[in-house]
JSON list of C-alpha atoms in Angstrom, two decimals:
[
{"chain": "A", "resi": 22, "resn": "LEU", "atom": "CA", "xyz": [77.83, 106.81, 97.00]},
{"chain": "A", "resi": 23, "resn": "ALA", "atom": "CA", "xyz": [74.69, 105.82, 95.11]},
{"chain": "A", "resi": 24, "resn": "LYS", "atom": "CA", "xyz": [73.34, 102.76, 96.92]},
{"chain": "A", "resi": 25, "resn": "THR", "atom": "CA", "xyz": [70.83, 100.59, 95.09]},
{"chain": "A", "resi": 26, "resn": "THR", "atom": "CA", "xyz": [68.00, 98.42, 96.40]},
{"chain": "A", "resi": 27, "resn": "GLN", "atom": "CA", "xyz": [66.42, 95.59, 94.41]},
{"chain": "A", "resi": 28, "resn": "PRO", "atom": "CA", "xyz": [64.08, 92.70, 95.27]},
{"chain": "A", "resi": 29, "resn": "ILE", "atom": "CA", "xyz": [66.03, 89.62, 96.25]},
{"chain": "A", "resi": 30, "resn": "SER", "atom": "CA", "xyz": [64.11, 87.28, 93.98]},
{"chain": "A", "resi": 31, "resn": "MET", "atom": "CA", "xyz": [61.25, 87.08, 91.48]},
{"chain": "A", "resi": 32, "resn": "ASP", "atom": "CA", "xyz": [59.38, 84.24, 89.82]},
{"chain": "A", "resi": 33, "resn": "SER", "atom": "CA", "xyz": [57.76, 84.25, 86.41]},
{"chain": "A", "resi": 34, "resn": "TYR", "atom": "CA", "xyz": [56.48, 81.95, 83.67]},
{"chain": "A", "resi": 35, "resn": "GLU", "atom": "CA", "xyz": [57.60, 81.62, 80.10]},
{"chain": "A", "resi": 36, "resn": "GLY", "atom": "CA", "xyz": [56.04, 84.19, 77.80]},
{"chain": "A", "resi": 37, "resn": "GLN", "atom": "CA", "xyz": [55.30, 86.73, 80.52]},
{"chain": "A", "resi": 38, "resn": "GLU", "atom": "CA", "xyz": [56.76, 90.22, 80.79]},
{"chain": "A", "resi": 39, "resn": "VAL", "atom": "CA", "xyz": [58.99, 90.73, 83.81]},
{"chain": "A", "resi": 40, "resn": "ASN", "atom": "CA", "xyz": [59.66, 94.09, 85.42]},
{"chain": "A", "resi": 41, "resn": "ILE", "atom": "CA", "xyz": [62.46, 94.47, 87.97]},
{"chain": "A", "resi": 42, "resn": "THR", "atom": "CA", "xyz": [62.62, 97.75, 89.83]},
{"chain": "A", "resi": 43, "resn": "CYS", "atom": "CA", "xyz": [65.74, 99.23, 91.37]},
{"chain": "A", "resi": 44, "resn": "SER", "atom": "CA", "xyz": [65.70, 102.06, 93.91]},
{"chain": "A", "resi": 45, "resn": "HIS", "atom": "CA", "xyz": [68.59, 104.56, 93.94]},
{"chain": "A", "resi": 46, "resn": "ASN", "atom": "CA", "xyz": [67.43, 107.51, 96.01]},
{"chain": "A", "resi": 47, "resn": "ASN", "atom": "CA", "xyz": [70.73, 109.39, 96.17]},
{"chain": "A", "resi": 48, "resn": "ILE", "atom": "CA", "xyz": [71.70, 109.16, 92.52]},
{"chain": "A", "resi": 49, "resn": "ALA", "atom": "CA", "xyz": [73.99, 111.99, 91.44]},
{"chain": "A", "resi": 50, "resn": "THR", "atom": "CA", "xyz": [73.49, 114.29, 88.47]},
{"chain": "A", "resi": 51, "resn": "ASN", "atom": "CA", "xyz": [76.21, 112.66, 86.38]},
{"chain": "A", "resi": 52, "resn": "ASP", "atom": "CA", "xyz": [75.35, 109.06, 87.22]},
{"chain": "A", "resi": 53, "resn": "TYR", "atom": "CA", "xyz": [74.12, 106.58, 84.63]},
{"chain": "A", "resi": 54, "resn": "ILE", "atom": "CA", "xyz": [72.04, 103.50, 85.41]},
{"chain": "A", "resi": 55, "resn": "THR", "atom": "CA", "xyz": [73.32, 100.21, 84.03]},
{"chain": "A", "resi": 56, "resn": "TRP", "atom": "CA", "xyz": [71.90, 96.70, 84.26]},
{"chain": "A", "resi": 57, "resn": "TYR", "atom": "CA", "xyz": [73.89, 93.47, 84.04]},
{"chain": "A", "resi": 58, "resn": "GLN", "atom": "CA", "xyz": [72.81, 89.83, 83.80]},
{"chain": "A", "resi": 59, "resn": "GLN", "atom": "CA", "xyz": [74.71, 86.93, 85.36]},
{"chain": "A", "resi": 60, "resn": "PHE", "atom": "CA", "xyz": [74.21, 83.24, 84.67]},
{"chain": "A", "resi": 61, "resn": "PRO", "atom": "CA", "xyz": [75.57, 80.61, 87.09]},
{"chain": "A", "resi": 62, "resn": "SER", "atom": "CA", "xyz": [79.34, 80.10, 86.83]},
{"chain": "A", "resi": 63, "resn": "GLN", "atom": "CA", "xyz": [79.74, 83.03, 84.44]},
{"chain": "A", "resi": 64, "resn": "GLY", "atom": "CA", "xyz": [80.76, 86.65, 84.73]},
{"chain": "A", "resi": 65, "resn": "PRO", "atom": "CA", "xyz": [78.08, 89.35, 84.43]},
{"chain": "A", "resi": 66, "resn": "ARG", "atom": "CA", "xyz": [77.26, 90.73, 81.02]},
{"chain": "A", "resi": 67, "resn": "PHE", "atom": "CA", "xyz": [75.86, 94.12, 80.05]},
{"chain": "A", "resi": 68, "resn": "ILE", "atom": "CA", "xyz": [72.14, 94.35, 79.21]},
{"chain": "A", "resi": 69, "resn": "ILE", "atom": "CA", "xyz": [71.18, 97.99, 78.98]},
{"chain": "A", "resi": 70, "resn": "GLN", "atom": "CA", "xyz": [72.08, 101.48, 80.16]},
{"chain": "A", "resi": 71, "resn": "GLY", "atom": "CA", "xyz": [70.23, 104.76, 80.46]},
{"chain": "A", "resi": 72, "resn": "TYR", "atom": "CA", "xyz": [70.20, 108.25, 81.96]},
{"chain": "A", "resi": 73, "resn": "LYS", "atom": "CA", "xyz": [66.54, 109.26, 81.82]},
{"chain": "A", "resi": 74, "resn": "THR", "atom": "CA", "xyz": [63.18, 108.41, 80.20]},
{"chain": "A", "resi": 75, "resn": "LYS", "atom": "CA", "xyz": [63.15, 105.18, 78.22]},
{"chain": "A", "resi": 76, "resn": "VAL", "atom": "CA", "xyz": [65.81, 103.14, 76.50]},
{"chain": "A", "resi": 77, "resn": "THR", "atom": "CA", "xyz": [65.13, 100.03, 74.43]},
{"chain": "A", "resi": 78, "resn": "ASN", "atom": "CA", "xyz": [67.40, 97.52, 72.76]},
{"chain": "A", "resi": 79, "resn": "GLU", "atom": "CA", "xyz": [66.93, 94.05, 71.29]},
{"chain": "A", "resi": 80, "resn": "VAL", "atom": "CA", "xyz": [67.00, 92.45, 74.74]},
{"chain": "A", "resi": 81, "resn": "ALA", "atom": "CA", "xyz": [65.20, 94.75, 77.17]},
{"chain": "A", "resi": 82, "resn": "SER", "atom": "CA", "xyz": [63.74, 98.15, 77.97]},
{"chain": "A", "resi": 83, "resn": "LEU", "atom": "CA", "xyz": [64.77, 100.49, 80.75]},
{"chain": "A", "resi": 84, "resn": "PHE", "atom": "CA", "xyz": [62.33, 102.98, 82.22]},
{"chain": "A", "resi": 85, "resn": "ILE", "atom": "CA", "xyz": [63.64, 105.88, 84.29]},
{"chain": "A", "resi": 86, "resn": "PRO", "atom": "CA", "xyz": [61.23, 108.43, 85.81]},
{"chain": "A", "resi": 87, "resn": "ALA", "atom": "CA", "xyz": [61.95, 112.14, 85.79]},
{"chain": "A", "resi": 88, "resn": "ASP", "atom": "CA", "xyz": [63.33, 112.19, 89.36]},
{"chain": "A", "resi": 89, "resn": "ARG", "atom": "CA", "xyz": [65.70, 109.28, 88.49]},
{"chain": "A", "resi": 90, "resn": "LYS", "atom": "CA", "xyz": [65.36, 107.84, 91.99]},
{"chain": "A", "resi": 91, "resn": "SER", "atom": "CA", "xyz": [64.40, 104.47, 90.59]},
{"chain": "A", "resi": 92, "resn": "SER", "atom": "CA", "xyz": [64.57, 102.50, 87.36]},
{"chain": "A", "resi": 93, "resn": "THR", "atom": "CA", "xyz": [62.72, 99.50, 85.96]},
{"chain": "A", "resi": 94, "resn": "LEU", "atom": "CA", "xyz": [64.22, 96.83, 83.77]},
{"chain": "A", "resi": 95, "resn": "SER", "atom": "CA", "xyz": [61.58, 95.25, 81.55]},
{"chain": "A", "resi": 96, "resn": "LEU", "atom": "CA", "xyz": [62.14, 91.86, 79.91]},
{"chain": "A", "resi": 97, "resn": "PRO", "atom": "CA", "xyz": [59.44, 91.09, 77.32]},
{"chain": "A", "resi": 98, "resn": "ARG", "atom": "CA", "xyz": [58.17, 87.51, 76.95]},
{"chain": "A", "resi": 99, "resn": "VAL", "atom": "CA", "xyz": [60.78, 85.79, 79.10]},
{"chain": "A", "resi": 100, "resn": "SER", "atom": "CA", "xyz": [62.00, 82.28, 78.37]},
{"chain": "A", "resi": 101, "resn": "LEU", "atom": "CA", "xyz": [63.71, 79.67, 80.54]},
{"chain": "A", "resi": 102, "resn": "SER", "atom": "CA", "xyz": [67.07, 81.01, 79.37]},
{"chain": "A", "resi": 103, "resn": "ASP", "atom": "CA", "xyz": [66.36, 84.34, 81.09]},
{"chain": "A", "resi": 104, "resn": "THR", "atom": "CA", "xyz": [66.73, 82.65, 84.48]},
{"chain": "A", "resi": 105, "resn": "ALA", "atom": "CA", "xyz": [69.64, 84.57, 85.97]},
{"chain": "A", "resi": 106, "resn": "VAL", "atom": "CA", "xyz": [70.63, 87.21, 88.49]},
{"chain": "A", "resi": 107, "resn": "TYR", "atom": "CA", "xyz": [70.08, 90.81, 87.41]},
{"chain": "A", "resi": 108, "resn": "TYR", "atom": "CA", "xyz": [72.13, 93.66, 88.85]},
{"chain": "A", "resi": 109, "resn": "CYS", "atom": "CA", "xyz": [71.34, 97.34, 88.84]},
{"chain": "A", "resi": 110, "resn": "LEU", "atom": "CA", "xyz": [74.36, 99.63, 89.00]},
{"chain": "A", "resi": 111, "resn": "VAL", "atom": "CA", "xyz": [74.62, 103.35, 89.40]},
{"chain": "A", "resi": 112, "resn": "TYR", "atom": "CA", "xyz": [78.04, 104.62, 88.41]},
{"chain": "A", "resi": 113, "resn": "GLY", "atom": "CA", "xyz": [79.27, 107.00, 91.04]},
{"chain": "A", "resi": 114, "resn": "THR", "atom": "CA", "xyz": [82.19, 109.35, 90.94]},
{"chain": "A", "resi": 115, "resn": "GLY", "atom": "CA", "xyz": [85.28, 107.19, 91.11]},
{"chain": "A", "resi": 116, "resn": "ARG", "atom": "CA", "xyz": [85.63, 103.43, 91.02]},
{"chain": "A", "resi": 117, "resn": "ARG", "atom": "CA", "xyz": [85.21, 103.04, 94.79]},
{"chain": "A", "resi": 118, "resn": "ALA", "atom": "CA", "xyz": [81.52, 103.66, 94.20]},
{"chain": "A", "resi": 119, "resn": "LEU", "atom": "CA", "xyz": [81.14, 100.74, 91.79]},
{"chain": "A", "resi": 120, "resn": "THR", "atom": "CA", "xyz": [79.23, 98.06, 93.64]},
{"chain": "A", "resi": 121, "resn": "PHE", "atom": "CA", "xyz": [76.99, 95.32, 92.28]},
{"chain": "A", "resi": 122, "resn": "GLY", "atom": "CA", "xyz": [74.89, 94.70, 95.37]},
{"chain": "A", "resi": 123, "resn": "SER", "atom": "CA", "xyz": [73.13, 91.34, 95.72]},
{"chain": "A", "resi": 124, "resn": "GLY", "atom": "CA", "xyz": [71.01, 91.59, 92.58]},
{"chain": "A", "resi": 125, "resn": "THR", "atom": "CA", "xyz": [67.60, 90.07, 91.80]},
{"chain": "A", "resi": 126, "resn": "ARG", "atom": "CA", "xyz": [67.42, 86.36, 91.20]},
{"chain": "A", "resi": 127, "resn": "LEU", "atom": "CA", "xyz": [64.85, 85.73, 88.45]},
{"chain": "A", "resi": 128, "resn": "GLN", "atom": "CA", "xyz": [63.47, 82.22, 88.11]},
{"chain": "A", "resi": 129, "resn": "VAL", "atom": "CA", "xyz": [61.46, 81.50, 84.96]},
{"chain": "A", "resi": 130, "resn": "GLN", "atom": "CA", "xyz": [59.20, 78.44, 85.08]},
{"chain": "A", "resi": 131, "resn": "PRO", "atom": "CA", "xyz": [57.83, 76.51, 82.09]},
{"chain": "B", "resi": 2, "resn": "ASN", "atom": "CA", "xyz": [88.68, 88.03, 69.78]},
{"chain": "B", "resi": 3, "resn": "ALA", "atom": "CA", "xyz": [89.02, 86.15, 73.06]},
{"chain": "B", "resi": 4, "resn": "GLY", "atom": "CA", "xyz": [87.77, 89.09, 75.13]},
{"chain": "B", "resi": 5, "resn": "VAL", "atom": "CA", "xyz": [88.84, 88.75, 78.77]},
{"chain": "B", "resi": 6, "resn": "THR", "atom": "CA", "xyz": [90.72, 85.59, 79.73]},
{"chain": "B", "resi": 7, "resn": "GLN", "atom": "CA", "xyz": [91.61, 84.41, 83.21]},
{"chain": "B", "resi": 8, "resn": "THR", "atom": "CA", "xyz": [93.95, 81.71, 84.48]},
{"chain": "B", "resi": 9, "resn": "PRO", "atom": "CA", "xyz": [93.66, 79.40, 86.26]},
{"chain": "B", "resi": 10, "resn": "LYS", "atom": "CA", "xyz": [89.98, 78.38, 86.19]},
{"chain": "B", "resi": 11, "resn": "PHE", "atom": "CA", "xyz": [90.20, 76.51, 89.50]},
{"chain": "B", "resi": 12, "resn": "GLN", "atom": "CA", "xyz": [92.71, 76.56, 92.33]},
{"chain": "B", "resi": 13, "resn": "VAL", "atom": "CA", "xyz": [92.97, 75.02, 95.77]},
{"chain": "B", "resi": 14, "resn": "LEU", "atom": "CA", "xyz": [95.42, 76.52, 98.26]},
{"chain": "B", "resi": 15, "resn": "LYS", "atom": "CA", "xyz": [96.39, 75.83, 101.82]},
{"chain": "B", "resi": 16, "resn": "THR", "atom": "CA", "xyz": [96.28, 78.62, 104.37]},
{"chain": "B", "resi": 17, "resn": "GLY", "atom": "CA", "xyz": [99.42, 80.74, 104.10]},
{"chain": "B", "resi": 18, "resn": "GLN", "atom": "CA", "xyz": [100.25, 79.82, 100.52]},
{"chain": "B", "resi": 19, "resn": "SER", "atom": "CA", "xyz": [100.59, 82.51, 97.88]},
{"chain": "B", "resi": 20, "resn": "MET", "atom": "CA", "xyz": [99.42, 82.66, 94.31]},
{"chain": "B", "resi": 21, "resn": "THR", "atom": "CA", "xyz": [98.82, 85.04, 91.42]},
{"chain": "B", "resi": 22, "resn": "LEU", "atom": "CA", "xyz": [95.66, 85.17, 89.34]},
{"chain": "B", "resi": 23, "resn": "GLN", "atom": "CA", "xyz": [96.27, 86.25, 85.77]},
{"chain": "B", "resi": 24, "resn": "CYS", "atom": "CA", "xyz": [93.97, 88.33, 83.58]},
{"chain": "B", "resi": 25, "resn": "ALA", "atom": "CA", "xyz": [94.39, 89.54, 80.02]},
{"chain": "B", "resi": 26, "resn": "GLN", "atom": "CA", "xyz": [92.16, 91.42, 77.59]},
{"chain": "B", "resi": 27, "resn": "ASP", "atom": "CA", "xyz": [92.50, 91.88, 73.84]},
{"chain": "B", "resi": 28, "resn": "MET", "atom": "CA", "xyz": [90.03, 94.74, 73.37]},
{"chain": "B", "resi": 29, "resn": "ASN", "atom": "CA", "xyz": [92.58, 97.53, 73.84]},
{"chain": "B", "resi": 30, "resn": "HIS", "atom": "CA", "xyz": [90.72, 98.72, 76.93]},
{"chain": "B", "resi": 31, "resn": "ASN", "atom": "CA", "xyz": [92.26, 101.24, 79.27]},
{"chain": "B", "resi": 32, "resn": "SER", "atom": "CA", "xyz": [90.56, 100.19, 82.52]},
{"chain": "B", "resi": 33, "resn": "MET", "atom": "CA", "xyz": [90.69, 96.83, 84.26]},
{"chain": "B", "resi": 34, "resn": "TYR", "atom": "CA", "xyz": [89.11, 95.50, 87.45]},
{"chain": "B", "resi": 35, "resn": "TRP", "atom": "CA", "xyz": [89.26, 92.66, 89.92]},
{"chain": "B", "resi": 36, "resn": "TYR", "atom": "CA", "xyz": [86.12, 91.52, 91.78]},
{"chain": "B", "resi": 37, "resn": "ARG", "atom": "CA", "xyz": [85.32, 88.74, 94.17]},
{"chain": "B", "resi": 38, "resn": "GLN", "atom": "CA", "xyz": [81.96, 87.02, 94.49]},
{"chain": "B", "resi": 39, "resn": "ASP", "atom": "CA", "xyz": [81.12, 84.98, 97.54]},
{"chain": "B", "resi": 40, "resn": "PRO", "atom": "CA", "xyz": [78.34, 82.35, 97.35]},
{"chain": "B", "resi": 41, "resn": "GLY", "atom": "CA", "xyz": [74.91, 83.91, 96.88]},
{"chain": "B", "resi": 42, "resn": "MET", "atom": "CA", "xyz": [76.34, 87.42, 96.96]},
{"chain": "B", "resi": 43, "resn": "GLY", "atom": "CA", "xyz": [76.97, 90.20, 94.52]},
{"chain": "B", "resi": 44, "resn": "LEU", "atom": "CA", "xyz": [80.38, 91.23, 93.22]},
{"chain": "B", "resi": 45, "resn": "ARG", "atom": "CA", "xyz": [82.66, 93.37, 95.32]},
{"chain": "B", "resi": 46, "resn": "LEU", "atom": "CA", "xyz": [85.44, 95.44, 93.81]},
{"chain": "B", "resi": 47, "resn": "ILE", "atom": "CA", "xyz": [88.92, 94.55, 95.09]},
{"chain": "B", "resi": 48, "resn": "TYR", "atom": "CA", "xyz": [91.19, 96.76, 92.97]},
{"chain": "B", "resi": 49, "resn": "TYR", "atom": "CA", "xyz": [90.96, 98.57, 89.71]},
{"chain": "B", "resi": 50, "resn": "SER", "atom": "CA", "xyz": [93.34, 100.15, 87.23]},
{"chain": "B", "resi": 51, "resn": "ALA", "atom": "CA", "xyz": [92.04, 103.20, 85.41]},
{"chain": "B", "resi": 52, "resn": "SER", "atom": "CA", "xyz": [94.89, 103.09, 82.92]},
{"chain": "B", "resi": 53, "resn": "GLU", "atom": "CA", "xyz": [98.25, 101.47, 82.36]},
{"chain": "B", "resi": 54, "resn": "GLY", "atom": "CA", "xyz": [100.58, 102.31, 85.22]},
{"chain": "B", "resi": 55, "resn": "THR", "atom": "CA", "xyz": [97.88, 103.16, 87.76]},
{"chain": "B", "resi": 56, "resn": "THR", "atom": "CA", "xyz": [96.06, 101.07, 90.34]},
{"chain": "B", "resi": 57, "resn": "ASP", "atom": "CA", "xyz": [93.66, 101.95, 93.13]},
{"chain": "B", "resi": 58, "resn": "LYS", "atom": "CA", "xyz": [91.85, 100.21, 95.97]},
{"chain": "B", "resi": 59, "resn": "GLY", "atom": "CA", "xyz": [88.23, 99.18, 95.74]},
{"chain": "B", "resi": 60, "resn": "GLU", "atom": "CA", "xyz": [85.81, 98.10, 98.43]},
{"chain": "B", "resi": 61, "resn": "VAL", "atom": "CA", "xyz": [87.72, 95.04, 99.78]},
{"chain": "B", "resi": 62, "resn": "PRO", "atom": "CA", "xyz": [91.48, 95.39, 99.07]},
{"chain": "B", "resi": 63, "resn": "ASN", "atom": "CA", "xyz": [92.90, 93.88, 102.27]},
{"chain": "B", "resi": 64, "resn": "GLY", "atom": "CA", "xyz": [94.99, 90.75, 101.67]},
{"chain": "B", "resi": 65, "resn": "TYR", "atom": "CA", "xyz": [95.50, 91.44, 97.97]},
{"chain": "B", "resi": 66, "resn": "ASN", "atom": "CA", "xyz": [97.99, 93.17, 95.72]},
{"chain": "B", "resi": 67, "resn": "VAL", "atom": "CA", "xyz": [97.73, 93.94, 92.03]},
{"chain": "B", "resi": 68, "resn": "SER", "atom": "CA", "xyz": [100.03, 94.69, 89.13]},
{"chain": "B", "resi": 69, "resn": "ARG", "atom": "CA", "xyz": [99.08, 96.32, 85.87]},
{"chain": "B", "resi": 70, "resn": "LEU", "atom": "CA", "xyz": [101.83, 94.71, 83.86]},
{"chain": "B", "resi": 71, "resn": "ASN", "atom": "CA", "xyz": [100.94, 96.46, 80.59]},
{"chain": "B", "resi": 72, "resn": "LYS", "atom": "CA", "xyz": [97.77, 97.60, 78.87]},
{"chain": "B", "resi": 73, "resn": "ARG", "atom": "CA", "xyz": [96.59, 94.03, 78.31]},
{"chain": "B", "resi": 74, "resn": "GLU", "atom": "CA", "xyz": [97.39, 92.35, 81.62]},
{"chain": "B", "resi": 75, "resn": "PHE", "atom": "CA", "xyz": [96.24, 92.89, 85.20]},
{"chain": "B", "resi": 76, "resn": "SER", "atom": "CA", "xyz": [97.24, 90.36, 87.86]},
{"chain": "B", "resi": 77, "resn": "LEU", "atom": "CA", "xyz": [95.93, 89.80, 91.38]},
{"chain": "B", "resi": 78, "resn": "ARG", "atom": "CA", "xyz": [98.22, 88.36, 94.06]},
{"chain": "B", "resi": 79, "resn": "LEU", "atom": "CA", "xyz": [97.36, 86.72, 97.35]},
{"chain": "B", "resi": 80, "resn": "GLU", "atom": "CA", "xyz": [100.53, 86.82, 99.46]},
{"chain": "B", "resi": 81, "resn": "SER", "atom": "CA", "xyz": [99.27, 84.65, 102.32]},
{"chain": "B", "resi": 82, "resn": "ALA", "atom": "CA", "xyz": [95.96, 83.01, 101.53]},
{"chain": "B", "resi": 83, "resn": "ALA", "atom": "CA", "xyz": [93.27, 82.73, 104.21]},
{"chain": "B", "resi": 84, "resn": "PRO", "atom": "CA", "xyz": [90.03, 80.69, 104.23]},
{"chain": "B", "resi": 85, "resn": "SER", "atom": "CA", "xyz": [88.09, 83.98, 104.11]},
{"chain": "B", "resi": 86, "resn": "GLN", "atom": "CA", "xyz": [89.50, 84.47, 100.61]},
{"chain": "B", "resi": 87, "resn": "THR", "atom": "CA", "xyz": [87.66, 81.44, 99.29]},
{"chain": "B", "resi": 88, "resn": "SER", "atom": "CA", "xyz": [85.58, 82.93, 96.51]},
{"chain": "B", "resi": 89, "resn": "VAL", "atom": "CA", "xyz": [85.13, 83.28, 92.76]},
{"chain": "B", "resi": 90, "resn": "TYR", "atom": "CA", "xyz": [87.34, 85.98, 91.31]},
{"chain": "B", "resi": 91, "resn": "PHE", "atom": "CA", "xyz": [86.32, 87.88, 88.20]},
{"chain": "B", "resi": 92, "resn": "CYS", "atom": "CA", "xyz": [88.46, 90.15, 86.12]},
{"chain": "B", "resi": 93, "resn": "ALA", "atom": "CA", "xyz": [86.83, 92.79, 83.91]},
{"chain": "B", "resi": 94, "resn": "SER", "atom": "CA", "xyz": [87.86, 95.49, 81.51]},
{"chain": "B", "resi": 95, "resn": "SER", "atom": "CA", "xyz": [86.26, 98.60, 80.07]},
{"chain": "B", "resi": 96, "resn": "GLU", "atom": "CA", "xyz": [87.20, 101.18, 77.51]},
{"chain": "B", "resi": 97, "resn": "SER", "atom": "CA", "xyz": [87.72, 104.21, 79.69]},
{"chain": "B", "resi": 98, "resn": "GLY", "atom": "CA", "xyz": [86.26, 103.77, 83.18]},
{"chain": "B", "resi": 99, "resn": "GLY", "atom": "CA", "xyz": [83.73, 106.56, 82.71]},
{"chain": "B", "resi": 100, "resn": "ASN", "atom": "CA", "xyz": [80.12, 106.70, 83.82]},
{"chain": "B", "resi": 101, "resn": "THR", "atom": "CA", "xyz": [78.81, 105.17, 80.60]},
{"chain": "B", "resi": 102, "resn": "ASP", "atom": "CA", "xyz": [81.39, 102.41, 80.39]},
{"chain": "B", "resi": 103, "resn": "THR", "atom": "CA", "xyz": [80.43, 98.81, 79.73]},
{"chain": "B", "resi": 104, "resn": "GLN", "atom": "CA", "xyz": [82.46, 96.26, 81.62]},
{"chain": "B", "resi": 105, "resn": "TYR", "atom": "CA", "xyz": [83.38, 92.98, 79.98]},
{"chain": "B", "resi": 106, "resn": "PHE", "atom": "CA", "xyz": [83.98, 90.09, 82.32]},
{"chain": "B", "resi": 107, "resn": "GLY", "atom": "CA", "xyz": [86.17, 87.02, 82.19]},
{"chain": "B", "resi": 108, "resn": "PRO", "atom": "CA", "xyz": [84.93, 83.51, 83.05]},
{"chain": "B", "resi": 109, "resn": "GLY", "atom": "CA", "xyz": [86.21, 83.67, 86.63]},
{"chain": "B", "resi": 110, "resn": "THR", "atom": "CA", "xyz": [88.65, 81.77, 88.83]},
{"chain": "B", "resi": 111, "resn": "ARG", "atom": "CA", "xyz": [87.17, 79.58, 91.54]},
{"chain": "B", "resi": 112, "resn": "LEU", "atom": "CA", "xyz": [89.54, 79.64, 94.52]},
{"chain": "B", "resi": 113, "resn": "THR", "atom": "CA", "xyz": [89.30, 77.47, 97.60]},
{"chain": "B", "resi": 114, "resn": "VAL", "atom": "CA", "xyz": [91.57, 78.07, 100.59]},
{"chain": "B", "resi": 115, "resn": "LEU", "atom": "CA", "xyz": [91.75, 75.19, 103.07]}
]
């Protein structure tokens, strides 16, 4: 079971880059790393997914070092609308291993 | 495309009452999931269905039953509700349930058990 550890909360200001790091020391060879975003009173939604090195899409970048024991979600130039909870998931073998943890609560200030 | 829909949006039950939460998806996905989210906490997997006709327990299955009625629909039943089951319930679906799957979530059902 690939357990993940993230900071409980982070604060930022509009226009800044935000980096949220997730630790997953016992990630398995076949596991992928996926990040979700959740706004209040809504279900989570997919942001980005990766296996190694760097992945970028229109919303974020995901950096994964060679040992894959951690990953960093990077949100460029955040706005107030990026205030949300961000979850790091590592897909284990079998659905029993799918756990969202407590996530990182990002608060963006004007 | 409605995506994942859930009914009802809100429900209040008394201890011992039963109810069924309904979930449907129109994306032709094979896998479906039920989660609960307690205040200030992350989501915990209750049950999942890898494909039509199969269901399996997740992290917190006690007190719940599920039915994968067909490919589109996956219901969650509370036979005898308890205050500890007060939570927000999310249904999700994904194409295949594999390691690279993206889960799509419904809007949630907010359940209060008195």
